[in-house]
Short mmCIF file of N, CA, C and O in Angstrom, two decimals:
data_model
loop_
_atom_site.label_atom_id
_atom_site.label_comp_id
_atom_site.label_asym_id
_atom_site.label_seq_id
_atom_site.Cartn_x
_atom_site.Cartn_y
_atom_site.Cartn_z
N MET L 12 -3.65 -20.43 5.43
CA MET L 12 -3.08 -20.21 4.09
C MET L 12 -3.43 -21.35 3.24
O MET L 12 -3.44 -22.53 3.66
N PRO L 13 -3.82 -21.20 1.94
CA PRO L 13 -4.20 -22.24 1.13
C PRO L 13 -2.98 -23.26 0.90
O PRO L 13 -1.94 -22.78 0.95
N ALA L 14 -3.35 -24.48 0.78
CA ALA L 14 -2.42 -25.59 0.76
C ALA L 14 -1.48 -25.34 -0.50
O ALA L 14 -0.24 -25.62 -0.37
N GLU L 15 -1.86 -24.81 -1.61
CA GLU L 15 -1.07 -24.61 -2.71
C GLU L 15 0.06 -23.51 -2.43
O GLU L 15 1.18 -23.66 -2.80
N VAL L 16 -0.43 -22.49 -1.74
CA VAL L 16 0.61 -21.41 -1.38
C VAL L 16 1.55 -21.93 -0.39
O VAL L 16 2.78 -21.64 -0.45
N GLU L 17 1.05 -22.67 0.56
CA GLU L 17 1.95 -23.30 1.61
C GLU L 17 3.04 -24.12 0.94
O GLU L 17 4.23 -24.19 1.24
N ALA L 18 2.66 -24.89 -0.12
CA ALA L 18 3.54 -25.85 -0.86
C ALA L 18 4.55 -25.06 -1.62
O ALA L 18 5.72 -25.45 -1.64
N ARG L 19 4.13 -24.00 -2.23
CA ARG L 19 4.99 -23.13 -3.03
C ARG L 19 6.06 -22.49 -2.09
O ARG L 19 7.22 -22.46 -2.38
N LEU L 20 5.55 -21.92 -0.96
CA LEU L 20 6.43 -21.38 0.06
C LEU L 20 7.45 -22.39 0.53
O LEU L 20 8.69 -22.16 0.67
N GLU L 21 6.96 -23.57 0.84
CA GLU L 21 7.92 -24.66 1.33
C GLU L 21 8.91 -25.02 0.29
O GLU L 21 10.10 -25.14 0.61
N ALA L 22 8.53 -25.10 -0.93
CA ALA L 22 9.42 -25.44 -2.06
C ALA L 22 10.57 -24.35 -2.23
O ALA L 22 11.74 -24.66 -2.39
N LEU L 23 10.09 -23.12 -2.13
CA LEU L 23 11.00 -21.99 -2.29
C LEU L 23 11.97 -21.99 -1.07
O LEU L 23 13.14 -21.79 -1.36
N ALA L 24 11.51 -22.15 0.08
CA ALA L 24 12.39 -22.26 1.27
C ALA L 24 13.44 -23.35 1.11
O ALA L 24 14.60 -23.11 1.37
N LYS L 25 13.05 -24.42 0.75
CA LYS L 25 13.95 -25.63 0.59
C LYS L 25 14.92 -25.31 -0.53
O LYS L 25 16.10 -25.56 -0.38
N ALA L 26 14.49 -24.73 -1.70
CA ALA L 26 15.39 -24.52 -2.77
C ALA L 26 16.41 -23.48 -2.51
O ALA L 26 17.55 -23.46 -3.01
N THR L 27 16.14 -22.60 -1.60
CA THR L 27 17.00 -21.44 -1.34
C THR L 27 17.74 -21.53 0.04
O THR L 27 18.47 -20.65 0.39
N GLU L 28 17.31 -22.59 0.81
CA GLU L 28 17.89 -22.89 2.14
C GLU L 28 17.58 -21.61 3.03
O GLU L 28 18.41 -21.23 3.78
N ARG L 29 16.38 -21.13 2.89
CA ARG L 29 15.93 -20.05 3.84
C ARG L 29 14.67 -20.53 4.46
O ARG L 29 14.07 -21.57 4.09
N THR L 30 14.29 -19.86 5.50
CA THR L 30 12.97 -20.28 6.17
C THR L 30 11.74 -19.68 5.47
O THR L 30 11.82 -18.67 4.78
N LYS L 31 10.64 -20.38 5.73
CA LYS L 31 9.32 -19.80 5.32
C LYS L 31 9.12 -18.46 5.94
O LYS L 31 8.56 -17.61 5.36
N THR L 32 9.49 -18.36 7.25
CA THR L 32 9.30 -17.12 7.94
C THR L 32 10.02 -15.98 7.22
O THR L 32 9.57 -14.87 7.09
N PHE L 33 11.23 -16.27 6.70
CA PHE L 33 12.02 -15.26 6.01
C PHE L 33 11.17 -14.65 4.77
O PHE L 33 11.06 -13.49 4.66
N TYR L 34 10.59 -15.59 4.02
CA TYR L 34 9.81 -15.11 2.87
C TYR L 34 8.50 -14.50 3.24
O TYR L 34 8.04 -13.54 2.65
N ALA L 35 7.91 -14.95 4.30
CA ALA L 35 6.60 -14.34 4.81
C ALA L 35 6.91 -12.85 5.18
O ALA L 35 6.21 -11.91 4.90
N ARG L 36 8.05 -12.67 5.92
CA ARG L 36 8.50 -11.45 6.34
C ARG L 36 8.72 -10.46 5.21
O ARG L 36 8.30 -9.29 5.11
N GLU L 37 9.44 -11.05 4.21
CA GLU L 37 9.78 -10.27 2.91
C GLU L 37 8.52 -9.84 2.26
O GLU L 37 8.42 -8.74 1.82
N ALA L 38 7.53 -10.69 2.16
CA ALA L 38 6.28 -10.34 1.51
C ALA L 38 5.50 -9.31 2.19
O ALA L 38 5.02 -8.36 1.67
N ILE L 39 5.53 -9.32 3.55
CA ILE L 39 4.87 -8.32 4.32
C ILE L 39 5.55 -6.99 4.19
O ILE L 39 4.92 -5.89 3.84
N LEU L 40 6.81 -6.95 4.29
CA LEU L 40 7.61 -5.71 4.15
C LEU L 40 7.43 -5.09 2.71
O LEU L 40 7.31 -3.87 2.60
N GLU L 41 7.27 -5.99 1.71
CA GLU L 41 7.27 -5.53 0.36
C GLU L 41 5.80 -4.88 0.17
O GLU L 41 5.74 -3.89 -0.68
N HIS L 42 4.79 -5.36 0.78
CA HIS L 42 3.39 -4.94 0.45
C HIS L 42 2.79 -3.95 1.56
O HIS L 42 1.71 -3.46 1.33
N LEU L 43 3.43 -3.76 2.68
CA LEU L 43 2.93 -3.01 3.72
C LEU L 43 2.70 -1.55 3.33
O LEU L 43 1.62 -0.95 3.58
N ASP L 44 3.60 -0.89 2.57
CA ASP L 44 3.36 0.44 2.06
C ASP L 44 2.18 0.52 1.26
O ASP L 44 1.39 1.48 1.36
N ASP L 45 1.93 -0.50 0.31
CA ASP L 45 0.80 -0.40 -0.52
C ASP L 45 -0.54 -0.57 0.25
O ASP L 45 -1.52 0.09 0.07
N LEU L 46 -0.45 -1.40 1.26
CA LEU L 46 -1.70 -1.61 2.11
C LEU L 46 -1.98 -0.32 2.87
O LEU L 46 -3.18 0.02 2.93
N GLU L 47 -0.97 0.32 3.41
CA GLU L 47 -1.16 1.60 4.11
C GLU L 47 -1.71 2.61 3.20
O GLU L 47 -2.68 3.45 3.51
N ASP L 48 -1.10 2.72 1.97
CA ASP L 48 -1.62 3.72 1.01
C ASP L 48 -3.09 3.49 0.64
O ASP L 48 -3.85 4.50 0.45
N LEU L 49 -3.46 2.28 0.43
CA LEU L 49 -4.83 1.88 0.08
C LEU L 49 -5.77 2.32 1.22
O LEU L 49 -6.84 2.95 0.96
N TYR L 50 -5.39 1.99 2.45
CA TYR L 50 -6.27 2.37 3.58
C TYR L 50 -6.38 3.91 3.70
O TYR L 50 -7.50 4.47 3.84
N LEU L 51 -5.31 4.60 3.46
CA LEU L 51 -5.30 6.16 3.62
C LEU L 51 -6.38 6.62 2.41
O LEU L 51 -7.05 7.48 2.70
N ALA L 52 -6.10 6.09 1.19
CA ALA L 52 -7.02 6.58 0.13
C ALA L 52 -8.45 6.25 0.38
O ALA L 52 -9.28 7.08 0.13
N GLU L 53 -8.76 5.09 0.91
CA GLU L 53 -10.09 4.81 1.27
C GLU L 53 -10.65 5.74 2.29
O GLU L 53 -11.84 6.17 2.22
N GLN L 54 -9.92 6.05 3.25
CA GLN L 54 -10.39 6.95 4.38
C GLN L 54 -10.60 8.32 3.88
O GLN L 54 -11.54 9.05 4.20
N ARG L 55 -9.68 8.81 2.91
CA ARG L 55 -9.84 10.09 2.33
C ARG L 55 -11.14 10.14 1.42
O ARG L 55 -11.79 11.18 1.52
N LEU L 56 -11.37 9.12 0.69
CA LEU L 56 -12.63 9.02 -0.11
C LEU L 56 -13.83 9.16 0.81
O LEU L 56 -14.79 9.83 0.53
N ILE L 57 -13.84 8.41 1.94
CA ILE L 57 -14.93 8.43 2.86
C ILE L 57 -15.14 9.85 3.40
O ILE L 57 -16.28 10.35 3.43
N ASP L 58 -14.14 10.52 3.77
CA ASP L 58 -14.17 11.89 4.30
C ASP L 58 -14.70 12.82 3.25
O ASP L 58 -15.49 13.74 3.65
N ILE L 59 -14.28 12.69 1.99
CA ILE L 59 -14.71 13.54 0.88
C ILE L 59 -16.26 13.39 0.62
O ILE L 59 -16.94 14.27 0.68
N ARG L 60 -16.66 12.13 0.56
CA ARG L 60 -18.10 11.82 0.33
C ARG L 60 -18.89 12.36 1.48
O ARG L 60 -20.14 12.70 1.33
N ALA L 61 -18.36 12.31 2.72
CA ALA L 61 -19.14 12.81 3.96
C ALA L 61 -19.12 14.22 4.18
O ALA L 61 -19.69 14.80 5.04
N GLY L 62 -18.28 14.96 3.23
CA GLY L 62 -18.18 16.39 3.41
C GLY L 62 -17.25 16.84 4.41
O GLY L 62 -17.19 18.07 4.86
N ARG L 63 -16.34 16.00 4.98
CA ARG L 63 -15.43 16.31 5.98
C ARG L 63 -14.08 16.79 5.47
O ARG L 63 -13.22 17.30 6.16
N SER L 64 -14.01 16.68 4.09
CA SER L 64 -12.80 16.97 3.42
C SER L 64 -13.14 17.43 2.06
O SER L 64 -14.28 17.13 1.51
N ARG L 65 -12.33 18.20 1.23
CA ARG L 65 -12.60 18.50 -0.07
C ARG L 65 -11.32 18.36 -0.90
O ARG L 65 -10.24 18.19 -0.37
N THR L 66 -11.60 18.31 -2.18
CA THR L 66 -10.50 18.22 -3.16
C THR L 66 -10.12 19.59 -3.70
O THR L 66 -10.89 20.59 -3.48
N HIS L 67 -8.95 19.67 -4.28
CA HIS L 67 -8.45 20.94 -4.78
C HIS L 67 -7.93 20.69 -6.25
O HIS L 67 -7.31 19.69 -6.51
N THR L 68 -8.36 21.59 -7.11
CA THR L 68 -7.87 21.53 -8.55
C THR L 68 -6.41 21.84 -8.62
O THR L 68 -5.93 22.54 -7.73
N LEU L 69 -5.84 21.45 -9.70
CA LEU L 69 -4.44 21.78 -9.92
C LEU L 69 -4.26 23.29 -9.91
O LEU L 69 -3.28 23.91 -9.51
N GLU L 70 -5.24 23.93 -10.59
CA GLU L 70 -5.20 25.39 -10.73
C GLU L 70 -5.20 26.11 -9.31
O GLU L 70 -4.50 27.05 -9.10
N GLU L 71 -6.02 25.60 -8.42
CA GLU L 71 -6.07 26.10 -7.05
C GLU L 71 -4.77 25.92 -6.38
O GLU L 71 -4.27 26.81 -5.72
N VAL L 72 -4.16 24.79 -6.54
CA VAL L 72 -2.94 24.51 -5.89
C VAL L 72 -1.81 25.37 -6.37
O VAL L 72 -1.01 25.99 -5.67
N GLU L 73 -1.76 25.55 -7.77
CA GLU L 73 -0.78 26.31 -8.36
C GLU L 73 -0.88 27.78 -7.92
O GLU L 73 0.09 28.50 -7.66
N ARG L 74 -2.13 28.24 -7.82
CA ARG L 74 -2.39 29.67 -7.39
C ARG L 74 -1.95 29.78 -5.92
O ARG L 74 -1.21 30.78 -5.66
N ASP L 75 -2.30 28.93 -5.05
CA ASP L 75 -1.98 29.01 -3.70
C ASP L 75 -0.53 28.93 -3.35
O ASP L 75 -0.10 29.54 -2.33
N VAL L 76 0.26 28.26 -4.16
CA VAL L 76 1.66 28.19 -3.90
C VAL L 76 2.52 29.06 -4.89
O VAL L 76 3.76 29.07 -4.84
N GLY L 77 1.81 29.90 -5.55
CA GLY L 77 2.54 31.02 -6.32
C GLY L 77 2.98 30.48 -7.70
O GLY L 77 3.92 31.16 -8.21
N LEU L 78 2.46 29.47 -8.20
CA LEU L 78 2.98 28.96 -9.50
C LEU L 78 2.05 29.21 -10.67
O LEU L 78 2.39 29.03 -11.83
N ALA L 79 0.94 29.95 -10.44
CA ALA L 79 -0.02 30.28 -11.51
C ALA L 79 0.63 31.38 -12.31
O ALA L 79 1.24 32.23 -11.92
N ASP L 80 0.35 31.27 -13.64
CA ASP L 80 0.79 32.33 -14.56
C ASP L 80 -0.01 33.60 -14.47
O ASP L 80 -1.13 33.71 -14.17
#
């Protein structure tokens, strides 16, 4: 971890009387969903470009679920 980030984390931990581990865990939990979503989106894009998957227009979806006018 960069020294500047380590220093900020240390200062936050001291100021709040919590551990650096507490804040590291909080940061991971906060961003894990975003990282998983990014990975899934990247994998879907790879599949679409490779022809292993396709996209659907809104009109197709509405028709398929019975919402089309």
